[in-house]
């Protein structure tokens, strides 16, 4: 009789490839899936009953700002509690390494930590730290352009000089050698706003040499969205690497239709052979730094943190402005540095993004915020419970494919994102009848419902009883 470490019995398997669910038992030996099928003859040290449940690959959160949570609070509860087993950190040009800060970091580097967090002179130092104090889930790491600019330039409000570009190229190379999966930019943000496209191409080309990917928070998701997308595509093509367009939620108050238009440009580029993918999250509101121009553009903004007015977190900026007797721009200026949740998108556009075959799912959660956007805790169960089951907009097989198999393929995470014999045993067992996000804008730090078991590299990290305390995560997506 075959004896295994773990057998998950009696579940319906949705394997991450997009194919229809099928009934099977799954055996796990060490960190891998050893067998799939009728295993009623086999025994195991641990048996997990998955009757009436779905067994799927653990979700891959392709867009996160989890760098510091991975390092300092490695239980990763906001992620593993919703079935996530791998996160991609270092997005939007913001990575914790390579950078040592003694002064407060500029916007938006402060989204992931204050100066006491930026302590890694090399990317290798950061990777070593993560590997020593393993987090509960896996991490693929991007090196951020904004971080490199702050580390290299005395003044980021100008194009980089040839020498500075050469110095940044060396740092991208060091990061790729140390285990990064690619390079990210945040071209809308202050540290990168003044850079030329050629600078980005030159740096992305170094990541390309190692087989890395290029993920970008574009220069604009509003009026300038079209030229920004063209720039992103040109960078991918010229540098010779796959492109990931981050949080593809295009919006202007005057033209909510720009989201559909942007999907049209995106489809055209895909049809023309662009090697690209875009990610999105299932909410009508965004969240980032408090920048006066962002506050002015939006209908409502909720404070997630404020250095100067911590008592205002969880309140709306227009209410604060009224209380202070000032306009919202002045209020935003007084609240900064800080963060906000910005409302005003069209729900129809969120549905379009969630159901689009070319969109993969990434939360864009910001764990450092004392009052975070609920996407940090609820993204994946919300797509499955709200958009797939309750609204009936798609099959769970389709949604899961764009949270697992498609994501692993685009980020080149070998042997992850699929339930397959020989693949890593990153798995989630959930109840398709009850899975749902429970985090709300007012109570954002609430674990999702319906998640029964989460395994990372064959080790249970979360169950309906809570966190197991295990920390089996690894740095994945290494190109060397
Ligand atoms: Zn971003
Ligand atoms: Cu982001």
Coordinates of C-alpha atoms in Angstrom, one line a residue, residues 126 141 162 178 200 206 232 284 358 430 451:
X126 CA 17.2 41.4 1.0
X141 CA 10.6 39.8 -6.3
X162 CA 24.7 58.5 -18.6
X178 CA 20.5 37.7 -6.5
X200 CA 13.6 52.7 -18.9
X206 CA 19.4 44.3 -18.3
X232 CA 4.9 50.5 -22.1
X284 CA -14.4 50.3 -7.5
X358 CA -6.4 38.9 -20.9
X430 CA -12.4 26.2 -0.3
X451 CA -11.3 29.1 3.0

